[in-house]
Amino acid sequence: MSFDLILFGGTGDLTWRKLMPALFQAFRHGKLPPGGRILAVARDERSDDEYRAFIKERFTEVEESKRPSDEAFADFARMLSYRRMDLSMPEHYAGLKRWIDERGADKVVSFLATGPHLFPVICEQLGAAGLNGPNMRLVLEKPLGHDLASAQRINRVVASAFSEEQALRIDHYLGKPAVQNLMALRFGNALFEPLWRRECIANIQVTLAESIGVGSRGDFYDQTGALRDMIQNHALQLLTMIAMEPPSSNDADAIRDEKLKVLKSLRPFTPEMVARDVVRGQYRAGSFDGKAVKGYLDEVRVPPGSHCETFVALRTEVQNWRWAGVPFYLRTGKRLAARDAQIVVNFRPVPHPIFPGSEGAARANKLVIKLQPEDGLELHLLAAKGGGGNELLSPVSLDLDFDKAFASERVGGYEKLLLDAIAGRLSLFVRSDEQEQAWRWVEPVLHAWTQDPTGPRPYAPGSWGPAAASALVARDGCAWAEEQ
Ligand code: BG6
């Protein structure tokens, strides 16, 4: 299968930081269909060789294990070419079309790795130039709007040129191996389904913690904040995968229909609930790993006195028969104690403990789905050490490390999603109605915050956020995983 991948925003951060390393990995793993071409598009004039040299140079800034040798890069770089385009000029799209038509690839994917303000013009021009045929797809990178109205505006423009099946909205968390394994765990095994309900599950926690600060992205981040950057998309997508009903098939729409139902079942926020069930924080200056680090307000391009949140913890519920009354806690933040993304399913304790010391929620079973830094599964149980008598039960865990189990190299989120986009596999992309429903749900929180002059609570770098986040779960008699 031949393909053309057009990267709009070909010299931008996303392209060299994430997409090129992912494409290189796919190439190295032998997964990129042979005979593909990758065309980077940007504003300035450069030759193909200059562009290849630019990307090669940038590889020195990506994770060491993902850097190519000179030889490997040279092989990969044969697929790369560059084209200068003024994104508002129809004749430039006509030229692009000629380039594509000369070859007549089986699949053509346009990846919009530009700022979202350019999405409308690119979509319109692609449509007008006839670059929206049945073998063509469009991939859109977040942020897709900053509220419901702006997301709907973008979706309308996209829909004017591309069908829903052609427009792929990326949420790179859905490409993480552990997330695909969550589907396999739930719907490929009979074991968990009978337990996957309010009668057996006490609460569910999704933590997406980062140890880095906002770095040089201060201006972008200050317009965004943790709720829009991580909760509206990544955390909610994980929640839907955990809470969805079994789909009738593995078909993309069957899965996305079920995810949408979960989003529609989330308890809507009132201003009182926002005050009670949502904690926002902002990191202050301090030390991290023995080094002094800036507070959010001292980061470059952050306006003085900003109320932008770098941390959110919230409690919600999925209002249906399976989940009624089960708290779902979502938490994310920058400059936290560790880079740690995981979902913890806390089961209810046994109804009648007969072993001494085994009472209470803290001794209950839990399933930990680890997304990063490692991906795997841990099932926490209690076991008797043996030796007879009335000894206490000890906690033990069954650990599954997917890399070891499959003796394979980890396939990153972008690698998986780029390959899916090229192959036209849609189930890991977000449909417009899911995305709009997620905005509908977070909007009351954004609105309540604009009415609240107190702003986010400060927290120390290297902590797990403001103390109010612990109080939020303690109110239900629960604790975050690291406090259990
Ligand atoms: C992005 C956010 O979507 O996800 C970033 O915009 C965040 O702020 C990143 O750092 C985290 O992704 P990962 O895969 O490194 O956890």
XYZ file of C-alpha atoms and ligand atoms in Angstrom:
500
model
C 0.000 0.000 0.000
C 1.566 3.289 -1.073
C 0.875 6.424 0.946
C 1.604 10.130 1.017
C 1.721 11.796 4.419
C 1.607 15.592 4.238
C 2.722 17.316 7.422
C 1.395 20.870 7.572
C 3.485 22.679 10.178
C 6.491 20.690 8.968
C 9.068 22.744 10.857
C 7.051 23.151 14.071
C 7.630 21.681 17.491
C 5.076 18.907 17.202
C 6.588 17.691 13.940
C 10.180 17.387 15.065
C 9.534 16.584 18.717
C 6.826 13.918 18.335
C 5.883 13.067 14.749
C 9.311 12.563 13.171
C 10.576 10.408 16.071
C 7.344 8.369 15.873
C 7.656 7.972 12.110
C 11.274 6.997 12.481
C 10.344 4.362 15.077
C 7.634 3.002 12.785
C 10.193 2.883 9.964
C 12.757 1.184 12.197
C 10.212 -1.376 13.384
C 9.417 -2.122 9.728
C 5.810 -1.015 10.179
C 5.652 1.914 7.763
C 4.251 0.538 4.523
C 7.047 0.540 1.961
C 6.786 3.053 -0.832
C 5.536 5.862 1.362
C 6.397 9.524 1.022
C 6.444 12.077 3.821
C 6.126 15.652 2.669
C 6.711 18.475 5.164
C 5.027 21.757 4.358
C 5.956 25.120 5.877
C 6.339 28.798 5.017
C 10.039 29.240 4.416
C 12.135 28.309 1.446
C 14.400 25.237 1.837
C 15.529 22.340 -0.254
C 14.743 18.708 0.575
C 18.320 18.247 1.753
C 18.168 21.319 3.978
C 14.972 20.014 5.519
C 16.495 16.579 6.134
C 19.482 18.247 7.802
C 17.109 20.306 9.959
C 15.265 17.195 11.152
C 18.506 15.292 11.726
C 19.783 18.132 13.872
C 16.548 18.198 15.873
C 16.836 14.488 16.616
C 19.664 15.363 19.001
C 16.997 16.853 21.267
C 14.747 13.803 21.469
C 15.069 10.899 23.893
C 18.364 9.126 23.330
C 16.846 5.704 22.723
C 14.800 7.186 19.864
C 17.717 8.825 18.039
C 18.773 7.263 14.753
C 22.324 6.417 13.755
C 23.615 8.389 10.734
C 23.023 5.380 8.539
C 19.520 4.708 9.789
C 18.624 8.374 9.406
C 19.896 8.394 5.837
C 17.602 5.432 5.014
C 14.624 7.064 6.686
C 15.349 10.473 5.134
C 14.856 9.086 1.614
C 11.127 9.240 2.333
C 11.267 12.885 3.395
C 10.796 15.894 1.187
C 9.880 19.490 1.731
C 7.574 21.986 0.053
C 7.141 25.696 0.713
C 3.508 26.746 0.822
C 1.589 29.879 1.592
C -1.436 28.296 3.200
C -3.845 30.890 1.863
C -2.834 30.584 -1.812
C -4.998 28.274 -3.945
C -2.232 27.826 -6.527
C 0.018 26.332 -3.866
C -2.621 23.674 -3.156
C -2.988 23.106 -6.900
C 0.772 22.455 -6.998
C 0.453 20.060 -4.080
C -2.351 18.243 -5.863
C -0.190 17.827 -8.973
C 2.583 16.388 -6.812
C 0.130 13.917 -5.267
C -1.625 13.016 -8.544
C 1.622 12.311 -10.387
C 2.163 9.400 -8.070
C -1.442 8.381 -7.299
C -0.778 6.867 -3.859
C -3.383 4.512 -2.362
C -3.752 6.679 0.753
C -3.135 10.367 1.298
C -3.108 11.735 4.845
C -2.888 15.459 5.616
C -1.751 15.964 9.200
C -2.482 19.444 10.555
C 0.359 19.998 13.005
C -0.144 23.760 12.817
C -1.788 26.167 15.244
C -5.566 25.633 15.275
C -6.155 29.127 13.837
C -4.888 27.716 10.523
C -7.267 24.723 10.462
C -10.123 26.596 8.721
C -8.007 27.951 5.874
C -6.208 24.640 5.304
C -9.467 22.651 5.306
C -11.181 25.064 2.937
C -8.250 25.115 0.548
C -7.791 21.340 0.609
C -11.483 20.968 -0.197
C -11.390 23.589 -2.950
C -8.338 21.958 -4.538
C -10.026 18.539 -4.524
C -7.605 17.187 -1.929
C -10.483 15.541 -0.073
C -11.162 12.520 -2.270
C -12.232 9.136 -0.877
C -8.628 7.962 -0.390
C -7.741 11.145 1.536
C -7.846 11.729 5.280
C -7.266 14.658 7.547
C -5.650 14.367 10.978
C -6.262 17.144 13.481
C -4.104 17.721 16.524
C -5.375 19.290 19.739
C -6.178 21.892 20.934
C -9.374 21.652 18.924
C -10.908 24.846 20.192
C -10.871 26.324 23.661
C -14.553 25.895 24.427
C -17.658 24.318 22.911
C -18.411 27.162 20.499
C -14.888 27.289 19.059
C -14.735 23.480 18.781
C -18.054 23.521 16.913
C -16.735 26.218 14.590
C -13.710 24.079 13.725
C -15.875 20.983 13.274
C -18.187 22.868 10.891
C -15.293 23.943 8.678
C -13.831 20.437 8.704
C -17.241 18.968 7.847
C -17.616 21.341 4.906
C -14.738 19.563 3.147
C -14.353 16.135 4.808
C -16.744 13.441 6.003
C -16.639 12.302 9.647
C -14.818 9.098 8.571
C -12.137 11.173 6.881
C -11.482 13.551 9.788
C -9.352 11.954 12.513
C -9.005 13.824 15.809
C -5.920 12.693 17.656
C -5.753 12.124 21.376
C -2.299 10.632 21.740
C -3.236 8.986 25.048
C -5.484 6.631 23.092
C -2.433 5.388 21.232
C -0.590 4.393 24.409
C -0.224 0.607 24.608
C -1.775 0.406 28.066
C -4.926 2.076 26.783
C -5.333 -0.459 24.007
C -4.725 -3.128 26.582
C -7.519 -1.706 28.653
C -9.900 -2.609 25.827
C -8.331 -6.068 25.626
C -8.547 -6.491 29.404
C -12.193 -5.530 29.567
C -13.567 -7.042 26.393
C -11.143 -9.848 25.557
C -11.454 -11.519 28.962
C -14.505 -12.716 30.849
C -12.769 -12.356 34.205
C -13.365 -8.724 35.071
C -16.748 -7.974 33.545
C -18.836 -9.436 36.424
C -16.841 -7.277 38.870
C -16.886 -4.136 36.732
C -19.795 -2.409 38.462
C -20.958 -0.452 41.449
C -21.550 -3.543 43.591
C -17.843 -4.443 43.510
C -15.967 -1.219 42.754
C -15.550 1.448 45.431
C -13.977 4.190 43.308
C -11.840 4.797 40.256
C -8.898 7.161 40.073
C -7.216 8.505 36.947
C -3.902 10.266 37.586
C -1.920 11.974 34.828
C 0.999 13.484 36.699
C 3.977 15.225 35.155
C 7.162 16.268 36.898
C 8.050 18.911 34.299
C 6.831 22.500 34.483
C 5.415 24.428 31.532
C 8.925 25.205 30.231
C 8.966 27.568 27.264
C 5.270 27.020 26.466
C 4.120 29.708 28.931
C 2.092 31.700 26.397
C 0.241 28.646 25.030
C -0.240 27.153 28.466
C -1.597 30.303 30.009
C -4.400 30.368 27.410
C -5.113 26.723 28.113
C -4.585 25.475 31.677
C -4.689 21.924 32.972
C -8.447 21.456 32.588
C -8.389 22.147 28.837
C -4.925 20.670 28.263
C -5.351 17.297 29.974
C -8.804 16.743 31.532
C -11.133 17.710 28.651
C -9.365 15.240 26.380
C -6.889 12.708 27.791
C -8.419 12.107 31.235
C -11.998 12.008 29.932
C -11.047 9.642 27.144
C -9.521 7.271 29.711
C -12.630 7.568 31.844
C -14.822 6.590 28.887
C -12.699 3.507 28.192
C -13.060 2.433 31.814
C -16.767 3.143 32.142
C -18.169 2.247 28.690
C -20.536 -0.655 28.129
C -19.209 -3.524 26.010
C -19.563 -2.413 22.362
C -21.375 -4.758 19.999
C -18.252 -5.033 17.835
C -14.717 -3.768 17.496
C -15.931 -1.365 14.852
C -14.865 2.273 15.371
C -18.389 3.647 15.599
C -19.627 0.884 17.888
C -16.843 1.841 20.313
C -17.309 5.569 19.914
C -21.081 5.309 20.408
C -20.479 3.677 23.786
C -17.872 6.257 24.777
C -20.260 9.052 23.860
C -22.947 7.540 26.108
C -20.520 7.714 29.042
C -19.728 11.359 28.352
C -23.443 12.092 28.235
C -23.942 10.289 31.551
C -21.376 12.331 33.456
C -22.956 14.298 36.239
C -23.233 17.918 35.082
C -21.465 20.506 37.249
C -23.390 23.255 39.031
C -21.432 26.236 40.492
C -21.865 24.707 43.983
C -20.451 21.382 42.788
C -17.485 23.126 41.179
C -16.697 24.783 44.519
C -17.002 21.453 46.341
C -15.764 18.840 43.868
C -13.043 20.577 41.847
C -9.655 21.637 43.180
C -7.384 23.814 41.053
C -3.778 24.542 41.884
C -0.728 26.386 40.576
C 2.870 25.413 41.342
C 4.981 27.867 43.210
C 8.752 28.205 43.276
C 10.716 25.688 45.301
C 13.118 22.872 44.814
C 12.764 19.756 42.723
C 15.296 16.941 42.700
C 17.596 19.129 44.787
C 17.480 21.990 42.265
C 15.735 25.344 42.602
C 12.813 25.581 40.162
C 10.669 28.511 39.111
C 7.093 28.964 40.153
C 4.486 29.069 37.385
C 4.213 32.851 37.643
C 7.974 33.202 37.017
C 7.967 31.034 33.883
C 8.677 32.819 30.595
C 5.709 34.446 28.855
C 3.348 33.901 31.792
C 1.488 37.141 32.601
C 1.895 38.473 36.151
C -0.808 37.392 38.568
C -2.163 34.725 36.172
C -4.886 32.480 37.600
C -4.119 29.727 35.129
C -4.310 26.306 36.801
C -1.414 23.866 36.484
C -3.214 21.256 38.589
C -6.771 19.934 38.691
C -8.341 17.234 40.826
C -12.035 16.573 40.536
C -14.728 14.152 41.569
C -17.470 13.091 39.245
C -19.978 10.291 38.771
C -21.303 8.367 35.802
C -25.048 8.435 36.200
C -26.241 5.050 35.016
C -27.135 1.670 36.510
C -23.622 0.270 36.301
C -21.896 3.152 38.050
C -24.448 5.077 40.147
C -22.753 6.420 43.285
C -19.209 5.315 42.377
C -16.824 8.289 42.583
C -14.531 8.809 39.598
C -11.590 11.006 40.566
C -9.535 12.669 37.845
C -6.249 14.374 38.640
C -3.530 15.998 36.568
C -0.773 18.492 37.150
C 2.658 19.786 36.247
C 5.669 19.814 38.589
C 4.243 16.970 40.642
C 6.265 14.391 42.551
C 6.696 12.033 39.600
C 5.860 11.411 35.970
C 3.188 8.917 36.549
C 0.078 8.117 34.568
C -2.181 5.408 35.892
C -5.737 4.303 36.428
C -6.532 2.694 39.751
C -9.678 0.631 40.163
C -10.292 0.237 43.887
C -12.537 -2.692 44.712
C -14.794 -2.846 47.733
C -13.484 -4.664 50.793
C -14.838 -8.130 51.611
C -18.297 -7.933 53.203
C -17.321 -9.987 56.259
C -13.614 -10.079 57.141
C -12.565 -13.253 58.941
C -8.812 -12.693 58.985
C -7.432 -10.392 61.654
C -6.124 -7.088 60.284
C -7.799 -7.488 56.900
C -10.631 -5.058 57.596
C -11.100 -1.793 55.827
C -10.847 -0.232 52.416
C -7.067 0.098 52.627
C -6.748 -3.695 52.546
C -9.071 -4.126 49.612
C -8.101 -5.347 46.167
C -7.107 -2.935 43.484
C -6.243 -3.110 39.832
C -3.642 -0.620 38.656
C -3.416 0.075 34.951
C -0.052 1.747 34.420
C 0.320 3.991 31.387
C 3.727 5.507 32.093
C 6.606 5.612 32.771
C 6.169 1.814 32.363
C 3.044 0.246 30.982
C 1.561 -2.767 32.626
C -1.001 -4.111 35.023
C -0.845 -4.770 38.729
C -3.497 -6.707 40.587
C -3.209 -6.158 44.336
C -4.392 -9.016 46.517
C -4.036 -10.180 50.098
C -2.328 -13.489 50.739
C -1.346 -15.593 53.710
C 2.375 -16.098 54.035
C 1.757 -19.601 55.286
C 2.966 -21.163 58.489
C -0.460 -21.831 59.988
C -2.100 -20.047 62.873
C -3.882 -16.757 62.872
C -1.265 -14.729 61.045
C -2.045 -11.445 59.323
C -2.618 -11.355 55.619
C 0.058 -9.607 53.573
C -0.482 -7.480 50.486
C 0.986 -8.979 47.314
C 0.616 -8.013 43.702
C 0.499 -9.794 40.390
C 2.545 -7.699 38.002
C 2.298 -7.828 34.261
C 4.905 -5.946 32.254
C 3.707 -5.879 28.646
C 7.165 -5.270 27.194
C 8.494 -8.375 28.896
C 5.392 -10.439 28.247
C 5.514 -9.798 24.524
C 9.295 -9.386 24.354
C 8.639 -6.452 22.083
C 9.718 -2.867 21.854
C 7.230 -0.317 23.085
C 5.162 1.284 20.324
C 4.572 4.910 21.267
C 1.222 6.692 21.083
C 2.010 8.765 18.023
C 3.571 5.826 16.225
C 0.448 3.756 16.705
C -1.893 6.587 15.725
C 0.094 7.616 12.648
C 0.060 4.028 11.425
C -3.678 3.802 12.114
C -4.287 7.072 10.254
C -2.396 5.791 7.221
C -4.207 2.451 7.312
C -7.599 4.110 7.935
C -8.259 2.392 11.287
C -10.518 4.840 13.101
C -11.348 3.373 16.499
C -8.599 5.237 18.392
C -9.598 8.636 17.042
C -12.099 10.921 18.696
C -15.362 11.633 16.894
C -16.634 15.224 16.758
C -19.682 14.477 18.934
C -17.457 12.982 21.672
C -15.183 15.981 21.556
C -18.079 18.450 21.717
C -19.725 16.561 24.577
C -16.465 16.699 26.543
C -16.430 20.482 26.085
C -20.069 20.687 27.148
C -19.147 18.928 30.384
C -16.084 21.027 31.303
C -17.563 24.391 30.357
C -19.455 24.993 33.648
C -16.155 24.519 35.489
C -14.396 27.057 33.279
C -17.291 29.417 33.746
C -17.407 29.027 37.543
C -13.679 29.757 37.755
C -14.057 33.030 35.862
C -16.561 34.088 38.555
C -14.265 33.104 41.426
C -11.632 35.736 42.288
C -9.684 33.474 44.679
C -7.815 31.681 41.892
C -5.873 28.418 42.129
C -4.317 27.123 45.339
C -0.523 27.190 45.441
C 1.359 23.890 45.750
C 4.997 23.010 46.200
C 6.952 21.512 43.294
C 7.542 17.815 43.891
C 4.324 17.446 45.886
C 1.049 15.813 44.809
C -0.746 19.148 44.520
C -2.671 21.197 47.057
C -3.788 19.491 50.284
C -7.383 20.154 49.214
C -6.959 17.400 46.601
C -6.433 14.846 49.387
C -9.358 16.283 51.314
C -11.546 15.859 48.202
C -11.156 12.084 48.256
C -10.881 11.770 52.049
C -14.424 13.147 52.230
C -15.615 9.861 50.656
C -13.360 7.818 52.945
C -10.864 7.295 50.074
C -7.228 8.165 49.495
C -5.129 8.719 46.389
C -2.999 5.734 45.402
C 0.241 7.167 46.845
C -1.473 7.789 50.197
C -2.908 4.272 50.538
C -0.137 17.081 25.844
C -0.214 18.327 26.669
O -1.376 16.817 25.238
O 0.214 15.981 26.663
C 1.100 18.584 27.385
O -0.523 19.430 25.833
C 1.516 17.361 28.168
O 0.989 19.705 28.270
C 1.483 16.126 27.279
O 2.839 17.586 28.657
C 1.726 14.876 28.112
O 1.865 13.775 27.255
P 2.702 12.500 27.710
O 2.448 11.509 26.643
O 4.127 12.952 27.799
O 2.145 12.119 29.045
